[in-house]
């Protein structure tokens, strides 16, 4: 789904410093698991802070404790527990949940609606055919928290063909007589503590490139020289218009700041053939989600977390100023 909505990230009010900015976001492409947007009117520090918060500080829910009752499979208990922890779970309610370390309504046994969700798995192979134990075999006590592939298969249109997503994520394979029975507890956490809690598969940003071709200098090149110059770029940034035979910018965002076309221009004795520079206040973000939360919600949650962190810093500064003022007045 494409969109071109504009929304402000920064707040209004009186400016405490002359360098205060009001960043804007323009969404280019948005899907449940993919988002591409522009972040404008800010600097690299804000862009990188937003990226790092999306990766490491937006909370999700993941299996954190596994109690294995029976395991006669070829994998040991620790290996299975690790694989269970890495299964992404739907985490739409993660922001409103409590961290288990801060929950005063339970003793950490997993039977708490505020900070945890219980899962059960009981599978036994009684046939000669290998049995795949997958995330679809996990039974959740909370229907809003389940493996993302299970949620996707439930929302998909029913059909006779079973896709890999509908089969689930394989945990272990069982042969005749082998059994796996366990109880697992999923808790809220952040990627900074463990990668299993990171909601982002990929978050990248790049400076938006600005490309200017010197048309007069370009006209001094032959068609073969133009083709050679265009092909010097490792990515398809430039092309040749079949009608006018002029070099045109096909995809400026494909430029990787490799300077190959600039080096080619100098080698051809045509320095200044093209000017490429980065807009230092404009960034293009690409976000891919693990499926735990939608990419749009991931960005909104990251902004909320970033605001909370900035509010905490501002509060500390104000408390520090008050202590300094009180200490100064006490010495008078």
GROMACS .gro file of C-alpha atoms in nm:
model
  332
    1UNK     CA    1   0.000   0.000   0.000
    2UNK     CA    2   0.152   0.328  -0.109
    3UNK     CA    3   0.100   0.644   0.088
    4UNK     CA    4   0.225   1.001   0.089
    5UNK     CA    5   0.108   1.127   0.425
    6UNK     CA    6   0.306   1.388   0.613
    7UNK     CA    7   0.329   1.396   0.990
    8UNK     CA    8   0.544   1.585   1.237
    9UNK     CA    9   0.772   1.397   1.475
   10UNK     CA   10   0.879   1.694   1.683
   11UNK     CA   11   0.653   1.892   1.915
   12UNK     CA   12   0.570   2.259   1.921
   13UNK     CA   13   0.614   2.514   2.197
   14UNK     CA   14   0.880   2.767   2.277
   15UNK     CA   15   1.230   2.677   2.166
   16UNK     CA   16   1.488   2.638   2.443
   17UNK     CA   17   1.773   2.631   2.193
   18UNK     CA   18   1.826   2.788   1.853
   19UNK     CA   19   1.915   2.454   1.694
   20UNK     CA   20   1.578   2.292   1.772
   21UNK     CA   21   1.425   2.125   1.466
   22UNK     CA   22   1.088   1.981   1.377
   23UNK     CA   23   1.146   1.660   1.178
   24UNK     CA   24   0.890   1.541   0.925
   25UNK     CA   25   0.814   1.194   0.795
   26UNK     CA   26   0.688   1.115   0.446
   27UNK     CA   27   0.577   0.757   0.389
   28UNK     CA   28   0.661   0.616   0.047
   29UNK     CA   29   0.559   0.252   0.074
   30UNK     CA   30   0.391   0.067   0.357
   31UNK     CA   31   0.311  -0.300   0.413
   32UNK     CA   32   0.270  -0.505   0.730
   33UNK     CA   33   0.631  -0.625   0.714
   34UNK     CA   34   0.795  -0.352   0.502
   35UNK     CA   35   0.808   0.025   0.526
   36UNK     CA   36   0.999   0.287   0.330
   37UNK     CA   37   0.983   0.648   0.442
   38UNK     CA   38   1.169   0.978   0.431
   39UNK     CA   39   1.286   1.157   0.744
   40UNK     CA   40   1.347   1.525   0.671
   41UNK     CA   41   1.452   1.844   0.849
   42UNK     CA   42   1.676   1.672   1.104
   43UNK     CA   43   2.034   1.548   1.135
   44UNK     CA   44   2.219   1.216   1.142
   45UNK     CA   45   2.212   1.193   1.521
   46UNK     CA   46   1.832   1.184   1.526
   47UNK     CA   47   1.815   0.942   1.233
   48UNK     CA   48   2.061   0.703   1.398
   49UNK     CA   49   1.885   0.734   1.736
   50UNK     CA   50   1.555   0.637   1.572
   51UNK     CA   51   1.720   0.344   1.394
   52UNK     CA   52   1.887   0.212   1.710
   53UNK     CA   53   1.565   0.243   1.912
   54UNK     CA   54   1.372   0.047   1.647
   55UNK     CA   55   1.629  -0.234   1.660
   56UNK     CA   56   1.708  -0.251   2.031
   57UNK     CA   57   1.451  -0.072   2.248
   58UNK     CA   58   1.102  -0.131   2.112
   59UNK     CA   59   0.957  -0.409   2.333
   60UNK     CA   60   0.815  -0.735   2.206
   61UNK     CA   61   0.715  -1.069   2.356
   62UNK     CA   62   0.936  -1.377   2.326
   63UNK     CA   63   0.970  -1.713   2.501
   64UNK     CA   64   1.210  -1.663   2.791
   65UNK     CA   65   1.167  -1.970   3.012
   66UNK     CA   66   1.118  -2.332   2.905
   67UNK     CA   67   1.031  -2.621   3.136
   68UNK     CA   68   1.083  -2.948   2.950
   69UNK     CA   69   0.898  -3.251   3.089
   70UNK     CA   70   0.985  -3.508   2.819
   71UNK     CA   71   1.243  -3.483   2.543
   72UNK     CA   72   1.348  -3.797   2.359
   73UNK     CA   73   1.436  -3.614   2.036
   74UNK     CA   74   1.787  -3.588   1.889
   75UNK     CA   75   1.822  -3.228   2.012
   76UNK     CA   76   1.916  -3.150   2.371
   77UNK     CA   77   1.701  -2.938   2.600
   78UNK     CA   78   1.911  -2.621   2.569
   79UNK     CA   79   1.904  -2.635   2.189
   80UNK     CA   80   1.525  -2.665   2.181
   81UNK     CA   81   1.483  -2.384   2.437
   82UNK     CA   82   1.702  -2.159   2.221
   83UNK     CA   83   1.501  -2.238   1.908
   84UNK     CA   84   1.174  -2.167   2.089
   85UNK     CA   85   1.306  -1.828   2.206
   86UNK     CA   86   1.381  -1.722   1.848
   87UNK     CA   87   1.026  -1.787   1.723
   88UNK     CA   88   0.869  -1.439   1.670
   89UNK     CA   89   0.543  -1.391   1.857
   90UNK     CA   90   0.266  -1.140   1.786
   91UNK     CA   91   0.340  -0.847   2.017
   92UNK     CA   92   0.069  -0.587   1.956
   93UNK     CA   93   0.012  -0.561   2.332
   94UNK     CA   94   0.380  -0.551   2.431
   95UNK     CA   95   0.389  -0.176   2.500
   96UNK     CA   96   0.110  -0.207   2.758
   97UNK     CA   97   0.252  -0.519   2.926
   98UNK     CA   98   0.479  -0.505   3.230
   99UNK     CA   99   0.837  -0.622   3.244
  100UNK     CA  100   0.847  -0.935   3.461
  101UNK     CA  101   1.114  -0.776   3.681
  102UNK     CA  102   0.879  -0.484   3.755
  103UNK     CA  103   0.558  -0.685   3.799
  104UNK     CA  104   0.422  -0.691   4.156
  105UNK     CA  105   0.119  -0.905   4.068
  106UNK     CA  106   0.302  -1.239   4.036
  107UNK     CA  107   0.607  -1.435   4.144
  108UNK     CA  108   0.737  -1.502   3.794
  109UNK     CA  109   0.572  -1.842   3.747
  110UNK     CA  110   0.418  -1.737   3.416
  111UNK     CA  111   0.055  -1.739   3.530
  112UNK     CA  112   0.016  -1.362   3.516
  113UNK     CA  113  -0.193  -1.171   3.265
  114UNK     CA  114   0.010  -0.853   3.316
  115UNK     CA  115   0.363  -0.968   3.235
  116UNK     CA  116   0.367  -1.313   3.074
  117UNK     CA  117   0.195  -1.567   2.849
  118UNK     CA  118   0.206  -1.945   2.884
  119UNK     CA  119   0.263  -2.189   2.599
  120UNK     CA  120   0.225  -2.566   2.598
  121UNK     CA  121   0.360  -2.820   2.351
  122UNK     CA  122   0.294  -3.195   2.354
  123UNK     CA  123   0.382  -3.401   2.044
  124UNK     CA  124   0.459  -3.771   2.001
  125UNK     CA  125   0.547  -3.957   1.680
  126UNK     CA  126   0.364  -4.290   1.645
  127UNK     CA  127   0.426  -4.356   1.276
  128UNK     CA  128   0.722  -4.455   1.061
  129UNK     CA  129   0.714  -4.120   0.884
  130UNK     CA  130   0.923  -3.836   1.026
  131UNK     CA  131   0.707  -3.589   1.216
  132UNK     CA  132   0.785  -3.217   1.201
  133UNK     CA  133   0.725  -3.034   1.529
  134UNK     CA  134   0.657  -2.670   1.435
  135UNK     CA  135   0.546  -2.343   1.588
  136UNK     CA  136   0.190  -2.441   1.491
  137UNK     CA  137   0.205  -2.705   1.768
  138UNK     CA  138   0.254  -2.437   2.036
  139UNK     CA  139  -0.068  -2.379   2.229
  140UNK     CA  140  -0.099  -2.029   2.376
  141UNK     CA  141  -0.311  -1.929   2.676
  142UNK     CA  142  -0.355  -1.584   2.519
  143UNK     CA  143  -0.497  -1.581   2.163
  144UNK     CA  144  -0.344  -1.235   2.103
  145UNK     CA  145   0.005  -1.375   2.158
  146UNK     CA  146   0.094  -1.658   1.922
  147UNK     CA  147   0.367  -1.739   1.664
  148UNK     CA  148   0.350  -1.490   1.378
  149UNK     CA  149   0.331  -1.762   1.113
  150UNK     CA  150   0.026  -1.910   1.288
  151UNK     CA  151  -0.142  -1.569   1.296
  152UNK     CA  152  -0.061  -1.519   0.927
  153UNK     CA  153  -0.209  -1.856   0.830
  154UNK     CA  154  -0.529  -1.780   1.023
  155UNK     CA  155  -0.574  -1.448   0.844
  156UNK     CA  156  -0.489  -1.590   0.500
  157UNK     CA  157  -0.754  -1.712   0.261
  158UNK     CA  158  -0.812  -2.085   0.301
  159UNK     CA  159  -0.693  -2.289   0.005
  160UNK     CA  160  -0.602  -2.645  -0.075
  161UNK     CA  161  -0.233  -2.560  -0.118
  162UNK     CA  162  -0.028  -2.545   0.201
  163UNK     CA  163   0.238  -2.274   0.190
  164UNK     CA  164   0.564  -2.291   0.390
  165UNK     CA  165   0.425  -2.018   0.619
  166UNK     CA  166   0.122  -2.232   0.699
  167UNK     CA  167   0.342  -2.528   0.787
  168UNK     CA  168   0.506  -2.325   1.062
  169UNK     CA  169   0.864  -2.282   1.184
  170UNK     CA  170   1.027  -2.620   1.243
  171UNK     CA  171   1.144  -2.674   1.601
  172UNK     CA  172   1.257  -3.037   1.581
  173UNK     CA  173   1.192  -3.356   1.382
  174UNK     CA  174   1.069  -3.672   1.558
  175UNK     CA  175   1.092  -4.039   1.458
  176UNK     CA  176   0.876  -4.327   1.582
  177UNK     CA  177   0.860  -4.343   1.961
  178UNK     CA  178   1.016  -3.998   2.015
  179UNK     CA  179   0.825  -3.738   2.215
  180UNK     CA  180   0.851  -3.372   2.314
  181UNK     CA  181   0.642  -3.226   2.594
  182UNK     CA  182   0.711  -2.887   2.752
  183UNK     CA  183   0.577  -2.565   2.905
  184UNK     CA  184   0.712  -2.226   2.801
  185UNK     CA  185   0.668  -1.875   2.939
  186UNK     CA  186   0.685  -1.573   2.709
  187UNK     CA  187   0.780  -1.236   2.857
  188UNK     CA  188   0.822  -0.878   2.750
  189UNK     CA  189   1.173  -0.765   2.663
  190UNK     CA  190   1.386  -0.547   2.433
  191UNK     CA  191   1.651  -0.628   2.175
  192UNK     CA  192   1.920  -0.466   2.389
  193UNK     CA  193   1.882  -0.756   2.634
  194UNK     CA  194   1.859  -1.032   2.372
  195UNK     CA  195   1.818  -1.038   1.992
  196UNK     CA  196   1.506  -1.258   2.023
  197UNK     CA  197   1.315  -0.951   2.146
  198UNK     CA  198   1.412  -0.732   1.851
  199UNK     CA  199   1.106  -0.657   1.634
  200UNK     CA  200   1.318  -0.552   1.336
  201UNK     CA  201   1.472  -0.783   1.079
  202UNK     CA  202   1.640  -0.488   0.904
  203UNK     CA  203   1.651  -0.113   0.965
  204UNK     CA  204   1.871   0.094   0.736
  205UNK     CA  205   1.888   0.458   0.633
  206UNK     CA  206   2.087   0.651   0.377
  207UNK     CA  207   2.138   1.016   0.295
  208UNK     CA  208   1.915   1.126   0.010
  209UNK     CA  209   2.151   1.191  -0.285
  210UNK     CA  210   2.135   1.505  -0.499
  211UNK     CA  211   2.272   1.451  -0.852
  212UNK     CA  212   2.346   1.727  -1.106
  213UNK     CA  213   2.475   1.644  -1.455
  214UNK     CA  214   2.672   1.910  -1.644
  215UNK     CA  215   2.470   1.897  -1.966
  216UNK     CA  216   2.711   2.118  -2.165
  217UNK     CA  217   3.011   1.902  -2.075
  218UNK     CA  218   2.811   1.584  -2.135
  219UNK     CA  219   2.733   1.692  -2.493
  220UNK     CA  220   3.104   1.690  -2.572
  221UNK     CA  221   3.107   1.309  -2.529
  222UNK     CA  222   3.034   1.063  -2.804
  223UNK     CA  223   2.754   0.807  -2.768
  224UNK     CA  224   3.008   0.533  -2.692
  225UNK     CA  225   3.173   0.748  -2.426
  226UNK     CA  226   2.835   0.817  -2.271
  227UNK     CA  227   2.758   0.444  -2.258
  228UNK     CA  228   3.098   0.372  -2.105
  229UNK     CA  229   3.042   0.641  -1.844
  230UNK     CA  230   2.691   0.515  -1.758
  231UNK     CA  231   2.818   0.155  -1.727
  232UNK     CA  232   3.094   0.264  -1.488
  233UNK     CA  233   2.835   0.292  -1.212
  234UNK     CA  234   2.802  -0.041  -1.023
  235UNK     CA  235   2.431   0.028  -0.975
  236UNK     CA  236   2.184   0.150  -1.236
  237UNK     CA  237   2.174   0.518  -1.143
  238UNK     CA  238   2.206   0.662  -1.495
  239UNK     CA  239   2.070   0.569  -1.835
  240UNK     CA  240   2.059   0.697  -2.192
  241UNK     CA  241   1.735   0.832  -2.336
  242UNK     CA  242   1.674   0.633  -2.658
  243UNK     CA  243   1.512   0.933  -2.828
  244UNK     CA  244   1.744   1.221  -2.737
  245UNK     CA  245   2.061   1.013  -2.671
  246UNK     CA  246   2.113   1.218  -2.356
  247UNK     CA  247   2.229   1.083  -2.021
  248UNK     CA  248   1.951   1.094  -1.763
  249UNK     CA  249   1.922   1.005  -1.395
  250UNK     CA  250   1.717   0.684  -1.376
  251UNK     CA  251   1.726   0.609  -1.004
  252UNK     CA  252   1.917   0.853  -0.780
  253UNK     CA  253   1.857   0.641  -0.470
  254UNK     CA  254   2.044   0.350  -0.626
  255UNK     CA  255   2.365   0.551  -0.585
  256UNK     CA  256   2.586   0.397  -0.316
  257UNK     CA  257   2.833   0.687  -0.275
  258UNK     CA  258   3.108   0.480  -0.443
  259UNK     CA  259   3.238   0.775  -0.653
  260UNK     CA  260   3.293   0.544  -0.952
  261UNK     CA  261   3.129   0.780  -1.203
  262UNK     CA  262   3.332   1.070  -1.065
  263UNK     CA  263   3.654   0.870  -1.107
  264UNK     CA  264   3.546   0.774  -1.459
  265UNK     CA  265   3.484   1.141  -1.544
  266UNK     CA  266   3.834   1.232  -1.427
  267UNK     CA  267   3.986   0.942  -1.621
  268UNK     CA  268   3.809   1.065  -1.935
  269UNK     CA  269   3.951   1.412  -1.880
  270UNK     CA  270   3.609   1.556  -1.798
  271UNK     CA  271   3.619   1.654  -1.430
  272UNK     CA  272   3.297   1.817  -1.315
  273UNK     CA  273   3.086   1.605  -1.550
  274UNK     CA  274   2.859   1.523  -1.259
  275UNK     CA  275   2.815   1.658  -0.907
  276UNK     CA  276   2.680   1.427  -0.638
  277UNK     CA  277   2.631   1.528  -0.278
  278UNK     CA  278   2.422   1.407   0.013
  279UNK     CA  279   2.141   1.609   0.165
  280UNK     CA  280   2.256   1.621   0.526
  281UNK     CA  281   1.906   1.684   0.660
  282UNK     CA  282   1.718   1.422   0.459
  283UNK     CA  283   1.726   1.045   0.506
  284UNK     CA  284   1.556   0.747   0.340
  285UNK     CA  285   1.467   0.466   0.581
  286UNK     CA  286   1.395   0.103   0.495
  287UNK     CA  287   1.235  -0.104   0.772
  288UNK     CA  288   1.159  -0.476   0.767
  289UNK     CA  289   0.976  -0.639   1.057
  290UNK     CA  290   1.006  -0.992   1.196
  291UNK     CA  291   0.626  -0.994   1.205
  292UNK     CA  292   0.603  -0.942   1.581
  293UNK     CA  293   0.448  -0.601   1.514
  294UNK     CA  294   0.362  -0.417   1.193
  295UNK     CA  295   0.631  -0.187   1.056
  296UNK     CA  296   0.406   0.117   1.090
  297UNK     CA  297   0.351   0.039   1.458
  298UNK     CA  298   0.722  -0.030   1.499
  299UNK     CA  299   0.808   0.325   1.389
  300UNK     CA  300   0.536   0.480   1.608
  301UNK     CA  301   0.649   0.275   1.911
  302UNK     CA  302   1.011   0.376   1.845
  303UNK     CA  303   0.912   0.745   1.843
  304UNK     CA  304   0.725   0.697   2.174
  305UNK     CA  305   1.027   0.524   2.332
  306UNK     CA  306   1.259   0.796   2.203
  307UNK     CA  307   1.032   1.066   2.349
  308UNK     CA  308   1.032   0.887   2.686
  309UNK     CA  309   1.411   0.875   2.687
  310UNK     CA  310   1.439   1.243   2.597
  311UNK     CA  311   1.185   1.335   2.867
  312UNK     CA  312   1.394   1.141   3.121
  313UNK     CA  313   1.708   1.332   3.018
  314UNK     CA  314   1.523   1.665   3.036
  315UNK     CA  315   1.391   1.579   3.385
  316UNK     CA  316   1.741   1.490   3.504
  317UNK     CA  317   1.874   1.822   3.373
  318UNK     CA  318   1.598   2.016   3.550
  319UNK     CA  319   1.662   1.831   3.878
  320UNK     CA  320   2.033   1.897   3.843
  321UNK     CA  321   1.969   2.268   3.784
  322UNK     CA  322   1.742   2.285   4.090
  323UNK     CA  323   2.003   2.115   4.311
  324UNK     CA  324   2.271   2.353   4.186
  325UNK     CA  325   2.047   2.655   4.249
  326UNK     CA  326   1.951   2.530   4.598
  327UNK     CA  327   2.314   2.468   4.684
  328UNK     CA  328   2.410   2.815   4.560
  329UNK     CA  329   2.133   2.984   4.760
  330UNK     CA  330   2.229   2.787   5.070
  331UNK     CA  331   2.582   2.927   5.053
  332UNK     CA  332   2.464   3.290   5.050
   0.00000   0.00000   0.00000
